[in-house]
Short mmCIF file of C-alpha atoms in Angstrom, two decimals:
data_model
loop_
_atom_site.label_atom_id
_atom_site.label_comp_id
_atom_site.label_asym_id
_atom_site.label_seq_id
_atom_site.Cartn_x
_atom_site.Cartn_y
_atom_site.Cartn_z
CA UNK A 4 1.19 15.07 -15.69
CA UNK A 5 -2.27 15.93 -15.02
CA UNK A 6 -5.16 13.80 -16.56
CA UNK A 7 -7.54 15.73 -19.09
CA UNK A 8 -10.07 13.22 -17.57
CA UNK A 9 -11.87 13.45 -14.23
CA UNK A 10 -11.65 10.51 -11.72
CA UNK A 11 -14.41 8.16 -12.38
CA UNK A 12 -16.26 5.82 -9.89
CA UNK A 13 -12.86 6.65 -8.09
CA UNK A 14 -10.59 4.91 -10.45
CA UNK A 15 -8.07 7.81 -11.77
CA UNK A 16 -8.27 7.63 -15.86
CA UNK A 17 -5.30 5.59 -17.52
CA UNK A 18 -2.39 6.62 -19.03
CA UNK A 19 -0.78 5.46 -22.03
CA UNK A 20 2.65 6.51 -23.71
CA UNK A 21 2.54 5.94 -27.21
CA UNK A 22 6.15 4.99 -29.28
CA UNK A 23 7.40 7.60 -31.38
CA UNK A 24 7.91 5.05 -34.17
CA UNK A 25 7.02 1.68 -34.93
CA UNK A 26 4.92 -0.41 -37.13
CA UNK A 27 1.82 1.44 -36.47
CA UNK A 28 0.53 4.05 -37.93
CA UNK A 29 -2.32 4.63 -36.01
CA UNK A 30 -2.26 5.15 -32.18
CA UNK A 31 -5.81 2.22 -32.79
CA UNK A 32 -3.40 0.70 -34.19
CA UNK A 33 -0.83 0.12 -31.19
CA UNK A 34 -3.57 -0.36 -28.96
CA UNK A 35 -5.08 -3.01 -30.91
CA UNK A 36 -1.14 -4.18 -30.81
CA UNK A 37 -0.93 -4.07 -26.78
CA UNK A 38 -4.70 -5.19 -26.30
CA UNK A 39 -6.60 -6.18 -29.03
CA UNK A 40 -6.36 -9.76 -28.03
CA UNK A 41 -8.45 -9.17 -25.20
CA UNK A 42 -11.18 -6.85 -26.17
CA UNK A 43 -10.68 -5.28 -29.82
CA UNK A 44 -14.49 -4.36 -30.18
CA UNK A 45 -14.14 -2.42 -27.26
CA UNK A 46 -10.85 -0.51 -28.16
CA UNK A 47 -12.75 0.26 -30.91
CA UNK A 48 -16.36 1.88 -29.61
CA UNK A 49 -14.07 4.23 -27.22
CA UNK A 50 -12.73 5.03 -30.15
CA UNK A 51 -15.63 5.86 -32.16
CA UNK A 52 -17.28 7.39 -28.61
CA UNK A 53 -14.28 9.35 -27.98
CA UNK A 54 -13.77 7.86 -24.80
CA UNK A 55 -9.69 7.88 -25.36
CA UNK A 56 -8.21 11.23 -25.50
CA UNK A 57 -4.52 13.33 -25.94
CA UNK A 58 -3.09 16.14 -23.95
CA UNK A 59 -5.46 18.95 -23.49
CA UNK A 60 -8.65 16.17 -23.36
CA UNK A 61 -8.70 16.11 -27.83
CA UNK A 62 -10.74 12.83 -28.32
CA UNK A 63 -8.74 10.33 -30.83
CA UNK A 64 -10.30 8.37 -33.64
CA UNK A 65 -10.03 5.20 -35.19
CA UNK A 66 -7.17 7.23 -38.01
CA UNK A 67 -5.77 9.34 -35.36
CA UNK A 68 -1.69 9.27 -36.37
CA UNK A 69 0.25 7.13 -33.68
CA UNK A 70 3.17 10.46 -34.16
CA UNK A 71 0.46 12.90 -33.46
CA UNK A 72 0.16 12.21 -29.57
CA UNK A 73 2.66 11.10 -27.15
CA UNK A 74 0.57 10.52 -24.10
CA UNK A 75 -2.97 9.26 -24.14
CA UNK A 76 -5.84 8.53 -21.58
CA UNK A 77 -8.39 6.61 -21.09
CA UNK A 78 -10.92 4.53 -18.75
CA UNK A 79 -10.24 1.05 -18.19
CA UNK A 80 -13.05 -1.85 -18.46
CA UNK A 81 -13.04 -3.32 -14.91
CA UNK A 82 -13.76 -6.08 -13.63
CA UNK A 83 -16.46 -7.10 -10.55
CA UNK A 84 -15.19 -7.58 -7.39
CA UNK A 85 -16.53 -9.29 -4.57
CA UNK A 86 -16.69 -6.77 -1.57
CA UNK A 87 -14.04 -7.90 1.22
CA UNK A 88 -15.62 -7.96 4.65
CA UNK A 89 -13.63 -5.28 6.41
CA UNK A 90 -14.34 -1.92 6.71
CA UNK A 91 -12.83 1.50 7.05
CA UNK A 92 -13.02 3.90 9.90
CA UNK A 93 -12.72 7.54 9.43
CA UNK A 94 -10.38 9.31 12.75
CA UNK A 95 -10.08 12.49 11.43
CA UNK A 96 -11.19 14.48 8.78
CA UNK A 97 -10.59 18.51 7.98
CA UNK A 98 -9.80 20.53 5.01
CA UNK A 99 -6.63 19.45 4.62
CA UNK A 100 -6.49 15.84 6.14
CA UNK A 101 -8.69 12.76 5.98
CA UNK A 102 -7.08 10.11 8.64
CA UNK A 103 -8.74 6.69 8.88
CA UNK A 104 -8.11 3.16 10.54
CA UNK A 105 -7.22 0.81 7.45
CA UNK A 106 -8.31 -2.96 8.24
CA UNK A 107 -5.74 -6.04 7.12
CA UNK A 108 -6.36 -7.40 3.81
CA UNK A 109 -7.50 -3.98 1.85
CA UNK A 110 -5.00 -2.68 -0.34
CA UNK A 111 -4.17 0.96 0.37
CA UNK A 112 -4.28 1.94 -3.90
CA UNK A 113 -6.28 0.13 -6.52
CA UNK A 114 -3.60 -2.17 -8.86
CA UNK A 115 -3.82 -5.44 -10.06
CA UNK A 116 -7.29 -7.71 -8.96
CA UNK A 117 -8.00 -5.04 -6.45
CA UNK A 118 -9.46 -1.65 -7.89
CA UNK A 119 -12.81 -0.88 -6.21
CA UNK A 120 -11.60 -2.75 -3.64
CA UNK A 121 -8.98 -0.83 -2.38
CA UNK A 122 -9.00 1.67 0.39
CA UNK A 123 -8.79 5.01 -1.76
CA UNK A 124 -11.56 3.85 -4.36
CA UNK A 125 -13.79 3.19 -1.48
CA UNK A 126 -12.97 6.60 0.37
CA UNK A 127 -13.42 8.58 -2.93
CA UNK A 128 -16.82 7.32 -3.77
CA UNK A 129 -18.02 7.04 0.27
CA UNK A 130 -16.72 10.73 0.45
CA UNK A 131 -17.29 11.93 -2.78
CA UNK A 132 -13.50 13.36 -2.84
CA UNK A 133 -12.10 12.73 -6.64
CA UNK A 134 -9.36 14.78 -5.56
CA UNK A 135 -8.43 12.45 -2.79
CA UNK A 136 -4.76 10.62 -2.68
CA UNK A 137 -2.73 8.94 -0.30
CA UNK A 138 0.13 10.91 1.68
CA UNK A 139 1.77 7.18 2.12
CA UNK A 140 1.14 3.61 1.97
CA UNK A 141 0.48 0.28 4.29
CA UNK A 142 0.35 -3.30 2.87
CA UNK A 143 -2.38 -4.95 1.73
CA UNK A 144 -1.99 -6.84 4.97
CA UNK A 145 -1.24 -4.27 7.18
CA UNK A 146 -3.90 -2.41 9.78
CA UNK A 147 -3.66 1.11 10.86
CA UNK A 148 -3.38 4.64 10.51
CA UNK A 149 -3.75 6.00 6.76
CA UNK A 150 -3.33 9.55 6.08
CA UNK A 151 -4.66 11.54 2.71
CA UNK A 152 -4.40 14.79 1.65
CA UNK A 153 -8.14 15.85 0.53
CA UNK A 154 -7.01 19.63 -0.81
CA UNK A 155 -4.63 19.35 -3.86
CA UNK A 156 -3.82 23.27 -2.95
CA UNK A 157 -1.96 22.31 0.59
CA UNK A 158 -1.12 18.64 -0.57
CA UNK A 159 2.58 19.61 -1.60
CA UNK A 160 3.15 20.74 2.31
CA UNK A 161 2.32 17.51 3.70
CA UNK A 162 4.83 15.45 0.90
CA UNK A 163 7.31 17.25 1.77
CA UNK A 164 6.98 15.70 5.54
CA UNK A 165 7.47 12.45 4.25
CA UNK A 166 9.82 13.26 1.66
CA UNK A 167 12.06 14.45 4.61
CA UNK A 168 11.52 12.01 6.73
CA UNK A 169 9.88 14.43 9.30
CA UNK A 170 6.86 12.29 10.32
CA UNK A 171 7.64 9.62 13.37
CA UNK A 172 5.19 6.82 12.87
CA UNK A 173 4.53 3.76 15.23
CA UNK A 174 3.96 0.20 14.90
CA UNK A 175 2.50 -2.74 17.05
CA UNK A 176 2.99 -6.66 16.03
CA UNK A 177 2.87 -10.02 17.96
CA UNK A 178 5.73 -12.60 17.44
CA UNK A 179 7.07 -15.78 19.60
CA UNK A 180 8.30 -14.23 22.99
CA UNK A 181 11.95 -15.84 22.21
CA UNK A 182 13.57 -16.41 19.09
CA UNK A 183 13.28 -19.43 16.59
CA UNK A 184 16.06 -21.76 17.34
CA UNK A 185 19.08 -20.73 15.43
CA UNK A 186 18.97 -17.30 16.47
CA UNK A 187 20.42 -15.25 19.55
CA UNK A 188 18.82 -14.27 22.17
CA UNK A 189 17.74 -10.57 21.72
CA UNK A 190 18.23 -7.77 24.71
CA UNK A 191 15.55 -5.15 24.27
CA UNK A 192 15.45 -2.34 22.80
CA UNK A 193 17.37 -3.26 20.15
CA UNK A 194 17.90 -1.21 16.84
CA UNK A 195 17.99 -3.03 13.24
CA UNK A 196 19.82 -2.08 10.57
CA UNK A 197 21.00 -3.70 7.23
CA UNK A 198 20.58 -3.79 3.55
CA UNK A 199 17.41 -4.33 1.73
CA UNK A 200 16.37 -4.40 -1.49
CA UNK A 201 13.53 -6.09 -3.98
CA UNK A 202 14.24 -9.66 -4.84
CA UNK A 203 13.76 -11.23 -8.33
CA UNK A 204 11.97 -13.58 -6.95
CA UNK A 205 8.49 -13.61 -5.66
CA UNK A 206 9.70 -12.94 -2.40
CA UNK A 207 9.64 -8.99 -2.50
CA UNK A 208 12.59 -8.26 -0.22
CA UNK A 209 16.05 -9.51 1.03
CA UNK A 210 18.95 -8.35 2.97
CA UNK A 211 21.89 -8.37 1.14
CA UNK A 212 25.35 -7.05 1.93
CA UNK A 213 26.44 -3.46 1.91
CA UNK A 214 25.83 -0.16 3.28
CA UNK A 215 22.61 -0.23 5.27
CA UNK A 216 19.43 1.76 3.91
CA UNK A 217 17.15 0.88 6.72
CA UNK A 218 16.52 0.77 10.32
CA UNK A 219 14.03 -0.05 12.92
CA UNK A 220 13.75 0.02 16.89
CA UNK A 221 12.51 -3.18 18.34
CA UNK A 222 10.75 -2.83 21.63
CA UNK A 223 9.01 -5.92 23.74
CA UNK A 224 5.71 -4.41 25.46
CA UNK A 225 4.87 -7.32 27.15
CA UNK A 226 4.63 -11.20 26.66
CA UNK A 227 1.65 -13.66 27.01
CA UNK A 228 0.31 -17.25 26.98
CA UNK A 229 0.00 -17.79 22.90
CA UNK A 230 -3.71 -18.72 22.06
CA UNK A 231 -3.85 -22.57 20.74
CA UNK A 232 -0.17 -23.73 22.97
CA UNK A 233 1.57 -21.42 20.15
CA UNK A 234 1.78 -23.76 17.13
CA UNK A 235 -1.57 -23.86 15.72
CA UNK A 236 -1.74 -19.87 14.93
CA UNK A 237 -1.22 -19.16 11.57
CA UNK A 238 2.86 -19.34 11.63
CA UNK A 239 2.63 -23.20 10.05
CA UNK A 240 4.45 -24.69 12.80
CA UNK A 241 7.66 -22.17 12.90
CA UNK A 242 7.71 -21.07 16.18
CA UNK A 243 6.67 -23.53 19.07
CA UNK A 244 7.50 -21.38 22.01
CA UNK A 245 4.28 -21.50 24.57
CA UNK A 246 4.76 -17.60 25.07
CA UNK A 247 4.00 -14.50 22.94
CA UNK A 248 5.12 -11.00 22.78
CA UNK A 249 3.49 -7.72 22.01
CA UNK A 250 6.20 -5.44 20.41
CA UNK A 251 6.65 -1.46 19.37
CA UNK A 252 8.11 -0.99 16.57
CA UNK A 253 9.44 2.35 15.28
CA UNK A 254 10.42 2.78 11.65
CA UNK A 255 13.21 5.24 10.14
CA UNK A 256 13.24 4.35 6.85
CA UNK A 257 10.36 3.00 4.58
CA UNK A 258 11.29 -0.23 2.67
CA UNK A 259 8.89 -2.64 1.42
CA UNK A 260 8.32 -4.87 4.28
CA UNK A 261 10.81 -3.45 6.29
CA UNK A 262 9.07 -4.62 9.48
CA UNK A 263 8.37 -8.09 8.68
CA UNK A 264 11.84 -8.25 7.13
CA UNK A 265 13.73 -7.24 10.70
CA UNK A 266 11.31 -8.89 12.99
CA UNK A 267 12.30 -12.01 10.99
CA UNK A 268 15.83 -11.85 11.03
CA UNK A 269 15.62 -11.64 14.76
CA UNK A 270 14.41 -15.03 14.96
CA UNK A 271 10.79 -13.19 15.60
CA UNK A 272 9.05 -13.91 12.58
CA UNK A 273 5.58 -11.98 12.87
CA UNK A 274 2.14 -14.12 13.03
CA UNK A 275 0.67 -15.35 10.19
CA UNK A 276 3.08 -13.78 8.60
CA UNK A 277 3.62 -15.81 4.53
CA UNK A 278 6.33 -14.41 3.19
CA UNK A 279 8.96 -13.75 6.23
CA UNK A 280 10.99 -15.74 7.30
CA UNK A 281 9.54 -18.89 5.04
CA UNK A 282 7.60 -17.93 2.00
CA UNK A 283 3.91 -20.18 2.57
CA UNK A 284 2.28 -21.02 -0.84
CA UNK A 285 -0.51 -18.43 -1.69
CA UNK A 286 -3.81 -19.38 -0.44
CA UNK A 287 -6.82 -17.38 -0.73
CA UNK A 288 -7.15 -14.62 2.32
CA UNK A 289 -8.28 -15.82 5.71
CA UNK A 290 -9.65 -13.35 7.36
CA UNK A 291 -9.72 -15.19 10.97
CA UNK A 292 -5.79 -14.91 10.57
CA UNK A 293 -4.64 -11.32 9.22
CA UNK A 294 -1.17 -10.16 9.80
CA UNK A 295 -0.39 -9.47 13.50
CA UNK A 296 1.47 -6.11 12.33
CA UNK A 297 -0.84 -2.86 12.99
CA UNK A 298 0.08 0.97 12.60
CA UNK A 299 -0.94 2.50 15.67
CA UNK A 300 0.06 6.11 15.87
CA UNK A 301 1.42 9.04 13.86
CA UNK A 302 2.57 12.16 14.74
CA UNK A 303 4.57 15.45 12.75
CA UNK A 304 4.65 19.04 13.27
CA UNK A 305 1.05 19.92 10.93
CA UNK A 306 2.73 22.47 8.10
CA UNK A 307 -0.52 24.40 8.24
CA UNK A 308 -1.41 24.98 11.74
CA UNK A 309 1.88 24.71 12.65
CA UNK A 310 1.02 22.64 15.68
CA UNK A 311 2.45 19.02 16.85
CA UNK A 312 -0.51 16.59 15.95
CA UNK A 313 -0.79 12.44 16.10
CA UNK A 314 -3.18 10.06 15.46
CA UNK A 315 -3.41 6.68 16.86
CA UNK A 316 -5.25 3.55 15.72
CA UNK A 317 -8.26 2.22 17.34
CA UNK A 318 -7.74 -1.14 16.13
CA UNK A 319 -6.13 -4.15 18.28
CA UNK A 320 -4.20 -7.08 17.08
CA UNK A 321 -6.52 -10.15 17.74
CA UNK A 322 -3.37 -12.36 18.92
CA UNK A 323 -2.48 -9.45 21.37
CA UNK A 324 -3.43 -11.65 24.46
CA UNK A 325 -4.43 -9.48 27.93
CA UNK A 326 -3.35 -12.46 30.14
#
């Protein structure tokens, strides 16, 4: 449903359902319900500014019915953030696309602490593209190629690449050379497939048993001395082979954490990795260790042009050894 309010400083305007029925009989009311705890003098001035509005951008006041609107909009108060020290780098940019190089640790949409700090709030006010929006998503601790669609007109053409599963995309990470003990010994390539779904736990996902609903190819590029003998790197003592591995890694589904999921139950838990295969207790970000796990390349038949296009990542994996 489309937003009677423009994007502002980036941030898309906020969208509220309202109950049909309920002790309220204001739609103040409910809101003071859901928020007014936290700020009720400022749930109040957008009121009386009519800052909070219904379907076809009619401002609400303080006696506005709750029954008279079932959706409602409005701008959040957020709160500062402290910039992160990594930056974006813009690969590609036309009417159509904007491609750039996403570094570890910034979140790909604003949600939860992380609003202007997120790689599409950034782009949008660097760019000055309100319009802008994400054709897929990378973890927060992820690195690599990002694509977004900057023309809402040709957008739909580009979903419909993912949607079908018509876009091959590429991924680099560094692991132990060998498995942890406990595991098999792996002959590469080797293809992954299994189960996964969203825990209930904080851990955010497992294999389970049944029918599987992802896969991955596994690929070793080439192994290498590990820096610091291969315990002291971020994996808190997990893996204490000498040797590491540079691996490709080619995705064809798109689970939460798929890749850190597979590479760990391989015995090949990737570095400085905190959830997979042991979940570390949350520590603030340390950005001398990001997650060894990079996008590097793209590539789909463009439904514009009509020509085969990819991009690829400029960015290396600091624990990707040359030795």
């Amino acid at each position: 449903m489309q937003s009677p309010l423009p994007v502002r400083d980036g941030v898309n305007a906020t969208r509220l359902r309202l109950p049909e029925e309920g002790p309220w009989e204001t739609a103040m009311d409910y809101m003071m319900h859901r928020w007014g705890h936290i700020d009720p003098q400022g749930i109040a001035d957008r009121f009386d500014a009519g800052e909070i509005v219904g379907e076809g951008g009619i401002p609400l006041d303080r006696t506005t019915p709750l029954r008279h609107h079932t959706f409602i909009w409005y701008y959040r108060t957020l709160p500062p953030e402290i910039r992160m020290p990594v930056e974006l780098n813009i690969l590609h940019q036309d009417e159509h696309l904007l491609v750039v190089d996403k570094p570890h640790f910034l979140p790909t949409t604003p949600g939860g602490t992380y609003i202007q700090e997120s790689a599409l709030v950034r782009l949008r006010n660097q760019l000055q593209l309100p319009d802008l929006i994400p054709m897929h998503r990378l973890d927060r601790m992820t690195a690599g190629i990002l694509l977004l669609s900057t023309n809402p007109e040709t957008r739909g053409k580009y979903q419909v690449l993912f949607e079908k599963r018509q876009v091959q995309k590429e991924y680099e990470c560094v692991s132990a050379a060998e498995p942890a003990p406990g595991h098999p010994a792996v002959d590469f390539p080797v293809v992954v497939r299994n189960r996964m779904t969203k825990s209930r736990s904080y851990l955010l996902a497992e294999v389970i048993e049944g029918e599987p609903n992802t896969e991955t190819r596994i690929e070793r590029i080439r192994t290498f001395a590990a820096a610091h003998g291969g315990t002291d790197d971020g994996c808190a003592g997990r893996d204490a082979s000498p040797r590491r591995a540079l691996y490709r890694l080619e995705p064809h589904s798109g689970k939460t954490h798929q890749l850190r999921v597979h590479m760990a139950s391989l015995g090949l838990g990737i570095v400085n990795d905190a959830f997979y295969p042991d979940l570390l207790d949350k520590a603030p970000d340390d950005y001398s260790k990001p997650l060894q796990l990079l996008a590097r390349g793209i590539r789909f038949v463009d439904p514009v042009s009509g020509n085969p296009v990819e991009y690829r990542s400029r960015l290396t994996l600091s624990e990707a050894r040359t030795n």
